[in-house]
mmCIF file of C-alpha atoms and ligand atoms in Angstrom:
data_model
loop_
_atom_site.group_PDB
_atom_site.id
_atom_site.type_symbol
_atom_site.label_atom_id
_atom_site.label_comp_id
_atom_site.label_asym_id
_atom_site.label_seq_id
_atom_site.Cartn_x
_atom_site.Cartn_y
_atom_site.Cartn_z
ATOM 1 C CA UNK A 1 -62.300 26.225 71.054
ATOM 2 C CA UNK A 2 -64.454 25.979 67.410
ATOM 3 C CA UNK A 3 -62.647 28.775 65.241
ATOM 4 C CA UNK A 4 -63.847 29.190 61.936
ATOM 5 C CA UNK A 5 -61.485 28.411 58.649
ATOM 6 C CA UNK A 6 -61.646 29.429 55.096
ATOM 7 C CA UNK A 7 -59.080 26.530 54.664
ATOM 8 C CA UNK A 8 -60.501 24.947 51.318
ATOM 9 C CA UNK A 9 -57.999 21.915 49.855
ATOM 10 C CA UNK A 10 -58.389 18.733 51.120
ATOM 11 C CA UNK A 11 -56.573 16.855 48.287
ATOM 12 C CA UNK A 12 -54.722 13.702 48.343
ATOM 13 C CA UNK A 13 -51.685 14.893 49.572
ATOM 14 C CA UNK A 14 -53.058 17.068 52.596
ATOM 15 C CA UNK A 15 -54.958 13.758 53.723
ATOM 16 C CA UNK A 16 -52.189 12.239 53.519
ATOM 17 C CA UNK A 17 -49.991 14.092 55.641
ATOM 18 C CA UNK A 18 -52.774 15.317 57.759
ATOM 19 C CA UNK A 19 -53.607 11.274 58.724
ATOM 20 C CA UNK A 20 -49.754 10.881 59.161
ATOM 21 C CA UNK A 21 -49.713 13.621 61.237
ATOM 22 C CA UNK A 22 -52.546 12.838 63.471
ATOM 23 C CA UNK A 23 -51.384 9.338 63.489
ATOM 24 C CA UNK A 24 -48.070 9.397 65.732
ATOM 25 C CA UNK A 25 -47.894 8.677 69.310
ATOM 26 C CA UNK A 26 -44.532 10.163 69.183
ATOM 27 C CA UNK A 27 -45.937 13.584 68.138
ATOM 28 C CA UNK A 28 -48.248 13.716 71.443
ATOM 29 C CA UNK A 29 -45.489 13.051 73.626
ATOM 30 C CA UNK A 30 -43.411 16.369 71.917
ATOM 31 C CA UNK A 31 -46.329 18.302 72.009
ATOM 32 C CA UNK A 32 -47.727 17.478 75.823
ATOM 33 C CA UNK A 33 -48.820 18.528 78.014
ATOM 34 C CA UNK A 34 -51.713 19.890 75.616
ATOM 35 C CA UNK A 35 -51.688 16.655 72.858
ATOM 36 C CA UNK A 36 -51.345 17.152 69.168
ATOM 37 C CA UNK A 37 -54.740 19.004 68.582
ATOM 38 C CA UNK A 38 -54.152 21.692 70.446
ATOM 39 C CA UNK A 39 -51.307 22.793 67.644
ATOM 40 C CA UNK A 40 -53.116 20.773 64.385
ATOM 41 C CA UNK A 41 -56.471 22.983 64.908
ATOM 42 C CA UNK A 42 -54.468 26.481 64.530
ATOM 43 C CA UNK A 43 -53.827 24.696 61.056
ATOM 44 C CA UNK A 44 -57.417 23.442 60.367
ATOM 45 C CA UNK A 45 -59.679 23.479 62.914
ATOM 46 C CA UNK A 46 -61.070 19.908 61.986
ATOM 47 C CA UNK A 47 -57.605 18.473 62.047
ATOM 48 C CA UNK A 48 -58.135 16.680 65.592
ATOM 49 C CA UNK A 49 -57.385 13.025 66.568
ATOM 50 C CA UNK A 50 -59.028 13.564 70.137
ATOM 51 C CA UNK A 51 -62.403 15.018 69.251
ATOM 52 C CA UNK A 52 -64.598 14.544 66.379
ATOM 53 C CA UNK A 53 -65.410 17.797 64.893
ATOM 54 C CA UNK A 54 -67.313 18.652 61.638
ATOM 55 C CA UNK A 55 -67.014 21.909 59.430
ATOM 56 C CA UNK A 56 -70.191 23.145 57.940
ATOM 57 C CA UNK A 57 -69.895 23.241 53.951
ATOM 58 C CA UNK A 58 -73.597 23.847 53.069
ATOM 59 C CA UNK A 59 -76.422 25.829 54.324
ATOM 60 C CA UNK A 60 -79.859 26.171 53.203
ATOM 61 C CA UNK A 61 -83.247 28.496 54.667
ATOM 62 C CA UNK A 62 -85.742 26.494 52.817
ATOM 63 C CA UNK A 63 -88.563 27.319 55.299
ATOM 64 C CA UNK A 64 -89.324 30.029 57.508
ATOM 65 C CA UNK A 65 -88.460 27.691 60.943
ATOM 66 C CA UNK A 66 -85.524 25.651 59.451
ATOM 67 C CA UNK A 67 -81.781 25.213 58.537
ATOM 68 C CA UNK A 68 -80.475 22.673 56.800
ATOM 69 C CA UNK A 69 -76.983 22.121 57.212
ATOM 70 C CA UNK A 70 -74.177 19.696 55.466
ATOM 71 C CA UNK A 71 -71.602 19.027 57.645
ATOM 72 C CA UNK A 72 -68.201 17.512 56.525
ATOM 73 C CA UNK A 73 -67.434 15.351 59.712
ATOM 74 C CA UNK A 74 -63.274 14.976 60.395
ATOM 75 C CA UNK A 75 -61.629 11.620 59.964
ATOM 76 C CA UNK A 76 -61.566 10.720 63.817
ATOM 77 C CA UNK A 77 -65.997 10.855 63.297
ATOM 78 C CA UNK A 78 -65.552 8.969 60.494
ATOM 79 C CA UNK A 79 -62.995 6.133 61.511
ATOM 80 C CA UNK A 80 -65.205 5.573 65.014
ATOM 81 C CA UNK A 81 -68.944 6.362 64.143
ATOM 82 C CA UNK A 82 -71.018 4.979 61.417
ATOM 83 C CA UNK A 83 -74.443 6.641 61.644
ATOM 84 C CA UNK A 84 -77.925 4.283 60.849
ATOM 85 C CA UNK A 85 -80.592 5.777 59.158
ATOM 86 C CA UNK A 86 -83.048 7.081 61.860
ATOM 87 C CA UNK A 87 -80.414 7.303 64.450
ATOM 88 C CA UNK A 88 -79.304 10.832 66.188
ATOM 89 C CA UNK A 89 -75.347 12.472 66.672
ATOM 90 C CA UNK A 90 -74.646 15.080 69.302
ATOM 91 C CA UNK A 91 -73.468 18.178 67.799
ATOM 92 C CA UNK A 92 -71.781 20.694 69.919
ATOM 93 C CA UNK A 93 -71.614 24.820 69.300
ATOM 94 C CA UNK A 94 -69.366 27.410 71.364
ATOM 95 C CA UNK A 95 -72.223 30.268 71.884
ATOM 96 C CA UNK A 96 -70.275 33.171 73.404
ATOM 97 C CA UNK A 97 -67.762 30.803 74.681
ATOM 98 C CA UNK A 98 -69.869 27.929 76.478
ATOM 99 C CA UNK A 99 -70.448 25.068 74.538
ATOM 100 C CA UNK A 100 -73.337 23.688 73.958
ATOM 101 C CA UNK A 101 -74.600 20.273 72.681
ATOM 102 C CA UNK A 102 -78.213 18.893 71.140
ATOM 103 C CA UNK A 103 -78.890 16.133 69.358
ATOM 104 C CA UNK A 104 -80.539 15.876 65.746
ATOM 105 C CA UNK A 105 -81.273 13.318 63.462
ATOM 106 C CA UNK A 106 -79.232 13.226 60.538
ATOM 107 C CA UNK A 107 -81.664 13.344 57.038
ATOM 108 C CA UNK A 108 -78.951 11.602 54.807
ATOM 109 C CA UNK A 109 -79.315 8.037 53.578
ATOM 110 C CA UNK A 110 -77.059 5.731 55.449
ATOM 111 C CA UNK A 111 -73.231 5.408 53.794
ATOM 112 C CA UNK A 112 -73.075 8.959 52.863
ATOM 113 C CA UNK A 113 -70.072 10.942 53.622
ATOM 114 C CA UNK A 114 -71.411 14.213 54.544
ATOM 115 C CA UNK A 115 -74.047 14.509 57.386
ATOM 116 C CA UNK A 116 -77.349 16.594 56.639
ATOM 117 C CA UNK A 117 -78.752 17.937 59.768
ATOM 118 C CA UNK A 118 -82.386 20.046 59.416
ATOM 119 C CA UNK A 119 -82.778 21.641 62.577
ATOM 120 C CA UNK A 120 -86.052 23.201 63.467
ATOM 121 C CA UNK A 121 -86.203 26.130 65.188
ATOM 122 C CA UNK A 122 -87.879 26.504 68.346
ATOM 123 C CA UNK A 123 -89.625 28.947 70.305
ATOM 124 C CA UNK A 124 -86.895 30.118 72.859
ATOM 125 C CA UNK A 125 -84.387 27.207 71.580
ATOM 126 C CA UNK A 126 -81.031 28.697 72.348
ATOM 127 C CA UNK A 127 -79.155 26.437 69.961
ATOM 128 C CA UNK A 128 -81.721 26.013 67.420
ATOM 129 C CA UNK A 129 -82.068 29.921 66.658
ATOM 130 C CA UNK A 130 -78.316 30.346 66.763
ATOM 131 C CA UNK A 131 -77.677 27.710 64.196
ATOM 132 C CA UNK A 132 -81.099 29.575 62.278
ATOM 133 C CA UNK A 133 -79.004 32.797 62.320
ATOM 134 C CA UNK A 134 -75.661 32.270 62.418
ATOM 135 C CA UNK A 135 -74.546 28.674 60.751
ATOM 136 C CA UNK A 136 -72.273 29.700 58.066
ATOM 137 C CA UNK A 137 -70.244 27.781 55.175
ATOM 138 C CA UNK A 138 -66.815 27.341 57.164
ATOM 139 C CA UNK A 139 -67.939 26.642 60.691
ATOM 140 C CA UNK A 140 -66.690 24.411 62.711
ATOM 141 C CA UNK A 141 -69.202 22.040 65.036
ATOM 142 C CA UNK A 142 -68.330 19.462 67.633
ATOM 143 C CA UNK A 143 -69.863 15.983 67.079
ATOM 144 C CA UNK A 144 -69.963 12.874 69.694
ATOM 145 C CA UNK A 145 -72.228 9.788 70.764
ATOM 146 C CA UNK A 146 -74.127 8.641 67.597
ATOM 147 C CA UNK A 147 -77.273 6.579 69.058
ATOM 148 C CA UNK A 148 -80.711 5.539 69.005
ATOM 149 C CA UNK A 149 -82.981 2.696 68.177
ATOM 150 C CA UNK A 150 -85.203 4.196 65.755
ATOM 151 C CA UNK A 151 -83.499 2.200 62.869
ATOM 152 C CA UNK A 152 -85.226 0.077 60.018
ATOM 153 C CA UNK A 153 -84.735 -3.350 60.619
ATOM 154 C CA UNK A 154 -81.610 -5.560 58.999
ATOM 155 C CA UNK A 155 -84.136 -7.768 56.915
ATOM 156 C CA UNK A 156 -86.604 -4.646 55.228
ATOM 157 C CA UNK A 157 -90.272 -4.674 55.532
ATOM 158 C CA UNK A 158 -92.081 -5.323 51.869
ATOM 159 C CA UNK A 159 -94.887 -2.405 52.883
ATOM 160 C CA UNK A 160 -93.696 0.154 54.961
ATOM 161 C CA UNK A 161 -95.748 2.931 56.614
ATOM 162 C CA UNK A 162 -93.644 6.486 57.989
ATOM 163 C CA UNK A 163 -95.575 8.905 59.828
ATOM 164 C CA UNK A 164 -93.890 11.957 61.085
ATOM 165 C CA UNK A 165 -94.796 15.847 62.692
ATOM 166 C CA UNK A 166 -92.362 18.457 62.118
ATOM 167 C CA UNK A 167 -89.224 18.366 62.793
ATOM 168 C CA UNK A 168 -89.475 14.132 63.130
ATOM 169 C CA UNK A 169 -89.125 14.310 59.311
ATOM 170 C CA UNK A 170 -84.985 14.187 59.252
ATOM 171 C CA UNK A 171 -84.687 10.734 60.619
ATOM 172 C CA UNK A 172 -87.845 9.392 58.559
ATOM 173 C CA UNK A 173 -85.915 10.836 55.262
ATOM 174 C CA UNK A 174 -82.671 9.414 56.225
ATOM 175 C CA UNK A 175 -85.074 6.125 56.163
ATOM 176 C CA UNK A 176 -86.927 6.588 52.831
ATOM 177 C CA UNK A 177 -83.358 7.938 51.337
ATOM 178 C CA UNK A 178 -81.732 5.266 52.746
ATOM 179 C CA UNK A 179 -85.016 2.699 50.789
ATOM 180 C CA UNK A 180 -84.672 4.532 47.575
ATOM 181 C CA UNK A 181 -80.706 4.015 47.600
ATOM 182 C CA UNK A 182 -81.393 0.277 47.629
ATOM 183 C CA UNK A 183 -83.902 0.084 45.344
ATOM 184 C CA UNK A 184 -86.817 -0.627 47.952
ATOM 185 C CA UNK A 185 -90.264 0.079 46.184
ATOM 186 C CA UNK A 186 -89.243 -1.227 43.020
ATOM 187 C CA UNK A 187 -90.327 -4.727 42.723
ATOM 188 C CA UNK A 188 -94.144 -5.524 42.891
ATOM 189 C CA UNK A 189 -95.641 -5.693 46.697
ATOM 190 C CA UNK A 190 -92.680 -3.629 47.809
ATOM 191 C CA UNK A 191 -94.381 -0.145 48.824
ATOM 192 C CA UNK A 192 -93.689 2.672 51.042
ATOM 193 C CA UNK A 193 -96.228 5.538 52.157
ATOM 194 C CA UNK A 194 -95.431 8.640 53.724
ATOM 195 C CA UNK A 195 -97.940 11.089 56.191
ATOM 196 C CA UNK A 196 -96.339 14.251 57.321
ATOM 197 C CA UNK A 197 -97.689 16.752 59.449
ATOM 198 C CA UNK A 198 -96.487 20.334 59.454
ATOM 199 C CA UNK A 199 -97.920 23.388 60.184
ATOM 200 C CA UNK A 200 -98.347 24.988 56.845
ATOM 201 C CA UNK A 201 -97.162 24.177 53.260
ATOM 202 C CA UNK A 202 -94.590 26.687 54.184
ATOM 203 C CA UNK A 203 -93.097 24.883 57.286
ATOM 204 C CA UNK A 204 -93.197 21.279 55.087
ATOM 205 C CA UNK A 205 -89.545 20.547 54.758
ATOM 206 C CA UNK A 206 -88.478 18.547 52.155
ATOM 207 C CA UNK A 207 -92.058 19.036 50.108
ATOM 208 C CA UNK A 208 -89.902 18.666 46.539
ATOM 209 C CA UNK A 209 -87.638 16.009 46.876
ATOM 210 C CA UNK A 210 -90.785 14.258 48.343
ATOM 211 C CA UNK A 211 -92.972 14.604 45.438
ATOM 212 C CA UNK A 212 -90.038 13.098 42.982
ATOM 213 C CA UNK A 213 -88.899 10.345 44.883
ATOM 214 C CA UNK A 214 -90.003 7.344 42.832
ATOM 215 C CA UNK A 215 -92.187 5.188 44.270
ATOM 216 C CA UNK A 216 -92.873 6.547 47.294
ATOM 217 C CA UNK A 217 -96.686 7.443 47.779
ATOM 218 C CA UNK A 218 -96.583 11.325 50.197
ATOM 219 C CA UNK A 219 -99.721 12.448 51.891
ATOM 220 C CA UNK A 220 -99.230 15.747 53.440
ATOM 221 C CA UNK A 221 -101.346 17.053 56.390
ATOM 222 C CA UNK A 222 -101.416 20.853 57.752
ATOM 223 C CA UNK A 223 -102.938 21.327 61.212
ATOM 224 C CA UNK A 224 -102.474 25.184 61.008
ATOM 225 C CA UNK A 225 -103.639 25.844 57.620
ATOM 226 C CA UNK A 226 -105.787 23.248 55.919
ATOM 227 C CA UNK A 227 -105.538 22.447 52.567
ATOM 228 C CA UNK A 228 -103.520 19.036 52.086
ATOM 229 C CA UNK A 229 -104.171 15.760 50.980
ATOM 230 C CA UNK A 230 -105.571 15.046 54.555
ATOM 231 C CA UNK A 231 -108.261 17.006 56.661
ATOM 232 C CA UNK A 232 -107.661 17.129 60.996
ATOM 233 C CA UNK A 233 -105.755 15.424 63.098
ATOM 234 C CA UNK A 234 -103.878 12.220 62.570
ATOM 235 C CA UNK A 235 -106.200 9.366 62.887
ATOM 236 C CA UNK A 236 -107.357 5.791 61.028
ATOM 237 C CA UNK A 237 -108.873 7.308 58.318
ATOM 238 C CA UNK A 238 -105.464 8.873 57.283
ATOM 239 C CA UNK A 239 -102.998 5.795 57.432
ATOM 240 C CA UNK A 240 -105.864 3.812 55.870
ATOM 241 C CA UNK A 241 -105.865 6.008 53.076
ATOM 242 C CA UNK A 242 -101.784 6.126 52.706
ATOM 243 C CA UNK A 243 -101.535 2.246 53.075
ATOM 244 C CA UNK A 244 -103.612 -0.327 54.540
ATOM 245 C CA UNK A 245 -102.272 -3.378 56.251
ATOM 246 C CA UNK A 246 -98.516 -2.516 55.902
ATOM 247 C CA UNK A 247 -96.010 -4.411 57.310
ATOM 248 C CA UNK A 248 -94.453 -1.724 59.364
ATOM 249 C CA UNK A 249 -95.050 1.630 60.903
ATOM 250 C CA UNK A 250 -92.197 3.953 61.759
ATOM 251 C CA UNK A 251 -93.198 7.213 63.035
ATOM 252 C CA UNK A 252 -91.795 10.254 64.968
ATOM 253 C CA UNK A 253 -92.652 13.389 66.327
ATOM 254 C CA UNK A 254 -94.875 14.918 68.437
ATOM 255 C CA UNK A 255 -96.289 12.790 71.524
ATOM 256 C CA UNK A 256 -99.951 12.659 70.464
ATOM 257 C CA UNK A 257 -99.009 11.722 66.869
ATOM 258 C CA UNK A 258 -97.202 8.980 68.399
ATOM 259 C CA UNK A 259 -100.273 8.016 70.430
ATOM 260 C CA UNK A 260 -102.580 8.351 67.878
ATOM 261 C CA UNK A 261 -100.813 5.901 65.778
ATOM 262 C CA UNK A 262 -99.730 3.138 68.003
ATOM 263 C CA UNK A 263 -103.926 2.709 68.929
ATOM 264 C CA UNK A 264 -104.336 2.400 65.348
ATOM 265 C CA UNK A 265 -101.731 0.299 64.562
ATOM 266 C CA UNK A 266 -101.097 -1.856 67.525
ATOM 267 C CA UNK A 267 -97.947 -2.290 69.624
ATOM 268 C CA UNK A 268 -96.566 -4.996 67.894
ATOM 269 C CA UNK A 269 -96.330 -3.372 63.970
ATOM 270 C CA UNK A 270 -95.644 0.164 65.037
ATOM 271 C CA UNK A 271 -91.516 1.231 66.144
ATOM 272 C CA UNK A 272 -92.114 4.872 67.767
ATOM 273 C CA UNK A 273 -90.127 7.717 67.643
ATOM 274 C CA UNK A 274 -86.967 8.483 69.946
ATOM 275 C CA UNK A 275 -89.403 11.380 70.948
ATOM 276 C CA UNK A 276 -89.863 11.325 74.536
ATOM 277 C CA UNK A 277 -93.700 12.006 76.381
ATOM 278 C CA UNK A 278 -92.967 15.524 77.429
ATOM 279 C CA UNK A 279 -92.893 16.608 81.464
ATOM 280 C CA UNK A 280 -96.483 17.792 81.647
ATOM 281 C CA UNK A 281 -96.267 18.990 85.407
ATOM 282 C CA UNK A 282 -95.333 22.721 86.642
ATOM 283 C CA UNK A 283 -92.320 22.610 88.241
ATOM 284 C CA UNK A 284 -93.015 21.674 92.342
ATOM 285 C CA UNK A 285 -90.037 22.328 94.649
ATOM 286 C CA UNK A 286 -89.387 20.612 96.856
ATOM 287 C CA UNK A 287 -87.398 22.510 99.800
ATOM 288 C CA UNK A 288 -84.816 20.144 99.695
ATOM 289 C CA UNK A 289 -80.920 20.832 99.120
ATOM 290 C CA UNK A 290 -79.129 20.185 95.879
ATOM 291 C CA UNK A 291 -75.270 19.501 96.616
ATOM 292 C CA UNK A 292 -73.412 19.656 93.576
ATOM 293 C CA UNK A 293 -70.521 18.008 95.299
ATOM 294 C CA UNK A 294 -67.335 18.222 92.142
ATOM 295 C CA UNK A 295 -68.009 22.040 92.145
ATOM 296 C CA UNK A 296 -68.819 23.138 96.288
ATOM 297 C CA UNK A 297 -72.107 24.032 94.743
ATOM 298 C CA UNK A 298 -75.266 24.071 96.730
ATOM 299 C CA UNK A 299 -78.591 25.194 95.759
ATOM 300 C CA UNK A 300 -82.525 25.271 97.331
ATOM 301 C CA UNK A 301 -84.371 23.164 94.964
ATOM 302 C CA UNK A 302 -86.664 25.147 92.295
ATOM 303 C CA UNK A 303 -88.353 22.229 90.720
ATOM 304 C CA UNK A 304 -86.814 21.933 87.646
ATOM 305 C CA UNK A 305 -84.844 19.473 86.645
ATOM 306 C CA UNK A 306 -81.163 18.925 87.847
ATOM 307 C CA UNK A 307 -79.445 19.467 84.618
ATOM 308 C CA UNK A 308 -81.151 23.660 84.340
ATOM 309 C CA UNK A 309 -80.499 24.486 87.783
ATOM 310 C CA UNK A 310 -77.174 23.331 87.843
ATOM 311 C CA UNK A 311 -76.618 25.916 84.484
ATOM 312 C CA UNK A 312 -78.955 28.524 86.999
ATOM 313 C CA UNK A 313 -76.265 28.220 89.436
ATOM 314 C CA UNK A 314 -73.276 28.726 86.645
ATOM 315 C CA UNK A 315 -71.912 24.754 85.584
ATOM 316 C CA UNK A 316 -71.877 23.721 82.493
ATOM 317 C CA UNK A 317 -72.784 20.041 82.640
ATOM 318 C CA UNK A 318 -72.463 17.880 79.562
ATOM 319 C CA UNK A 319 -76.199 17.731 77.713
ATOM 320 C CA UNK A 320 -77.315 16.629 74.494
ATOM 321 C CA UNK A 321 -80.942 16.197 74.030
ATOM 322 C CA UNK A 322 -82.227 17.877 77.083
ATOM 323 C CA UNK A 323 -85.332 15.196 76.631
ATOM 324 C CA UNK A 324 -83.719 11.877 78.250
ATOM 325 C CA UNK A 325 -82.453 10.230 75.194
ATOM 326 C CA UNK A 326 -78.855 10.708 74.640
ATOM 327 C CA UNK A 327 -77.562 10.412 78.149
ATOM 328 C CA UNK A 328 -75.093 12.493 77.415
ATOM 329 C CA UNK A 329 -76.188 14.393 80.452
ATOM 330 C CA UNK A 330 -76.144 11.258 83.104
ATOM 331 C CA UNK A 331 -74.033 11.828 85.951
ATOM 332 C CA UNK A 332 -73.609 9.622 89.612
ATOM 333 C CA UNK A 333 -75.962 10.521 92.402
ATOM 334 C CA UNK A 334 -74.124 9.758 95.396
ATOM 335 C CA UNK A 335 -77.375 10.215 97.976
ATOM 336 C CA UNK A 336 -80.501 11.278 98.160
ATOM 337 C CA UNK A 337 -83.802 10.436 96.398
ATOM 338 C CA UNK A 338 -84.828 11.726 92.394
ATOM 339 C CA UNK A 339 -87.599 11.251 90.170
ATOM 340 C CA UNK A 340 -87.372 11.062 86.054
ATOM 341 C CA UNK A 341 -90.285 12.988 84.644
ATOM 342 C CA UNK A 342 -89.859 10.382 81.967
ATOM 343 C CA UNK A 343 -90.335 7.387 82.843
ATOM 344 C CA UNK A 344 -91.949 7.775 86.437
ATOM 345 C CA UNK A 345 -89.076 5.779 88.069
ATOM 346 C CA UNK A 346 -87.703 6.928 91.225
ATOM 347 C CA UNK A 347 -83.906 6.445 91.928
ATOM 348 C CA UNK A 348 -83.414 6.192 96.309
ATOM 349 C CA UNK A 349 -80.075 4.794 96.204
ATOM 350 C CA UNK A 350 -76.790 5.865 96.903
ATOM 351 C CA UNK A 351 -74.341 5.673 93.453
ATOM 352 C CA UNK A 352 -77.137 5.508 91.245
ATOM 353 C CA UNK A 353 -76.440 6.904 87.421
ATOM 354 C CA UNK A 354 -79.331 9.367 86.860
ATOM 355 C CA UNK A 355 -79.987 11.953 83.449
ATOM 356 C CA UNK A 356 -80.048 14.776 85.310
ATOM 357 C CA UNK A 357 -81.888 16.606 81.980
ATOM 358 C CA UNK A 358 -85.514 14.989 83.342
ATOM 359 C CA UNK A 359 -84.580 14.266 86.868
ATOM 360 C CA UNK A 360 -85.516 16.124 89.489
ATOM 361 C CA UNK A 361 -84.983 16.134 93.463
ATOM 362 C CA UNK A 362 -87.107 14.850 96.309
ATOM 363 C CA UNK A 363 -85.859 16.246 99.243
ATOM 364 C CA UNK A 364 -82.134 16.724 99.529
ATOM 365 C CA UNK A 365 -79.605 15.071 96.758
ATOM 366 C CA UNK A 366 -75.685 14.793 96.018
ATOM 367 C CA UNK A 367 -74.491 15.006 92.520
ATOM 368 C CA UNK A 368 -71.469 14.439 91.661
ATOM 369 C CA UNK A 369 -70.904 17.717 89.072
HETATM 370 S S1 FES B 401 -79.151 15.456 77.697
HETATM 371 FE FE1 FES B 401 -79.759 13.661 76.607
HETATM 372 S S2 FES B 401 -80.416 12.354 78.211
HETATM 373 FE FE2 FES B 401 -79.997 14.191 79.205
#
C-alpha cells in the first residue's frame, strides 16, 4: 500500500542508516515472511529495497489540462534505473485501493535527480484526472520499467528539428533540456528548432521556459484557436520555416502529426514518437470464449481488447501504457488465436507472449491471468 508521509529530513545520517538498513540480508530473514519493506514503509513510505517508489515533492497547475509533478524517486529507482532523455517510467497510483500504472515521459534533462512528469489530462482518463485533482506534496507513487527508444543519438546531430502535439512535449523537453545542459546550440552550425502544437496558448505547456532557453528557435502552432507563429495544420511549409535541411527530426504526438512529418521529411532523417497509430475499428466480437485460466475466469468475448475485459470481469492485470508500448501488460497465451490492433500481426500459436492492452480474441483464447 502507497500511504502518504509528512516525513521531511533526509540528511546524511538518515541515508545513512536508512541504506544500512535496507542493505542486510540478515534483516529479511528476521522480518519474513513479509521482507524488510513491509516494516521500513510504516517509517517512510519510500524506504523500500523491493520496489521502487517515488514521493511527490512538487506540484504545479500551469494549464487548464495539466499537472506537473516532481517526484523524488527512492534509492532502489535510483541504484537500478537511469532514465534517457525521451524515454518513459511506469508510475503506479492506489485509486481506492487498486493500483494502477501508466506510463509518462519524464520532462527533466537526463542526470537529474528528481523526475518531472507533466501529465495531460484526458477526457475520461482515470489516472490522468486523479493525478489532475488529487497529486499532493507528500504522496507516495510506485515507479518500474524505464524504456523506450525515442532517445537522441550518442554522437548529437549539429541541426536538430523537434516537432511535438500536446502532451508529446515532456519527452521532447527532456531532449532540448538535456541539449541546453551540454551546451548544444552554442557553437556556429549547431542549431535546434522547435514546432509545438497545442490547442490554445492556454493548453501550451512549458510556453516560458521555451521562449528563454538560449538558442533554441520555438514556433508555436494552435489548431483550436489560431493566432501563433504558424497558421493550420502541420505541414512543409511549417518545418521549412523552423529549419530547413536539418540533420534530424524527432517528433511525438499525435498520429497524423507523426504522418505528416515523416512524408516531409523522409524515413531515413525523421525518429518518430513512442506514440502508437491508434485502434481505429469499433470493437467486433467475436463469439468466442475468453479463459482466463490463473483466475477460473471465463468470459464471452465483447471486442475489446484482452487487457479491459479482463478488468470488466474484476482482475487487475499489470498495465502501463494501455497503447502497446511498455509491455508491462504482456502475459502467455497458452491457445487460441489473437490479433494486435497495432501492428496487424496475428499470434495462432500455443505459448505465445501477447500485450493483452491491444490484443484482442479471434474465436476462443487461454490466458494465462
Ligand atoms: S500496458 Fe503497455 S504494452 Fe500493454
Amino acid at each position: 500500500m502507497f500511504t502518504q508521509t509528512t516525513h521531511t529530513s533526509g540528511g546524511t545520517l538518515a541515508r545513512a542508516f536508512r541504506k544500512r538498513v535496507l542493505g542486510s540480508d540478515l534483516l529479511d530473514l528476521l522480518t519474513g515472511p513479509h521482507g524488510v519493506d513491509r516494516y521500513t514503509e510504516l517509517v517512510a513510505p519510500t524506504w523500500t529495497r523491493g520496489e521502487a517508489r517515488a514521493k511527490v515533492v512538487d506540484v504545479r497547475r500551469t494549464t487548464p489540462r495539466s499537472v506537473t509533478l516532481t517526484l523524488a524517486p527512492n534509492d532502489t529507482f535510483t541504484t537500478t534505473h537511469a532514465v534517457k532523455a525521451g524515454q518513459y517510467v511506469n508510475l503506479t497510483v492506489e485509486i481506492d485501493g487498486r493500483r494502477h500504472t501508466r506510463c509518462y515521459s519524464p520532462a527533466n534533462a537526463e542526470g537529474a535527480g528528481n523526475l518531472e512528469l507533466t501529465v495531460g489530462r484526458h477526457d475520461g482518463g482515470l489516472v490522468s484526472n486523479y493525478l489532475y485533482h488529487r497529486a499532493r506534496r507528500g504522496m507516495v507513487v510506485g515507479l518500474s520499467g524505464v524504456g523506450g527508444d525515442f532517445v537522441l543519438p550518442v554522437r548529437r546531430p549539429r541541426r536538430i528539428l523537434f516537432v511535438s502535439g500536446g502532451s508529446g512535449i515532456t519527452p521532447v523537453m527532456a531532449m532540448l533540456r538535456t541539449l541546453v545542459t551540454e551546451g548544444h546550440p552554442g557553437t556556429p552550425g549547431a542549431e535546434i528548432a522547435f514546432v509545438h502544437y497545442a490547442r490554445t496558448p492556454a493548453e501550451a505547456c512549458y510556453r516560458d521556459e521555451l521562449a528563454a532557453l538560449p538558442g533554441v528557435r520555438v514556433l508555436h502552432g494552435y489548431t483550436r484557436s489560431g493566432g501563433g507563429d504558424l497558421v493550420g495544420r502541420c505541414g512543409p511549409e511549417h518545418l521549412a520555416a523552423a529549419m530547413p535541411a536539418p540533420d534530424a527530426v524527432f517528433v511525438c504526438g499525435p498520429t497524423a502529426l507523426i504522418e505528416a512529418v515523416r512524408q516531409h521529411c523522409g524515413p531515413g532523417v525523421c525518429t518518430e514518437s513512442f506514440v502508437p497509430p491508434a485502434p481505429e475499428a469499433p470493437p467486433v466480437a467475436s463469439g468466442g470464449r475468453i479463459t482466463f485460466s490463473d483466475s477460473v475466469v471465463d468470459v464471452v468475448d465483447d471486442g475489446r481488447p484482452l487487457l479491459e475485459q479482463a478488468e470488466s470481469a474484476g482482475l487487475t492485470p499489470a498495465s502501463g501504457c494501455r497503447m502497446g508500448i511498455c509491455h508491462t501488460c504482456t502475459r502467455r497465451k497458452t491457445a487460441g488465436t489473437v490479433r494486435n490492433l497495432v501492428t496487424g500481426a496475428v499470434s495462432t500459436v500455443p505459448d505465445d507472449d501477447v500485450q493483452i492492452c491491444v490484443s484482442v480474441p479471434v474465436g476462443d483464447v487461454d490466458i494465462a491471468l
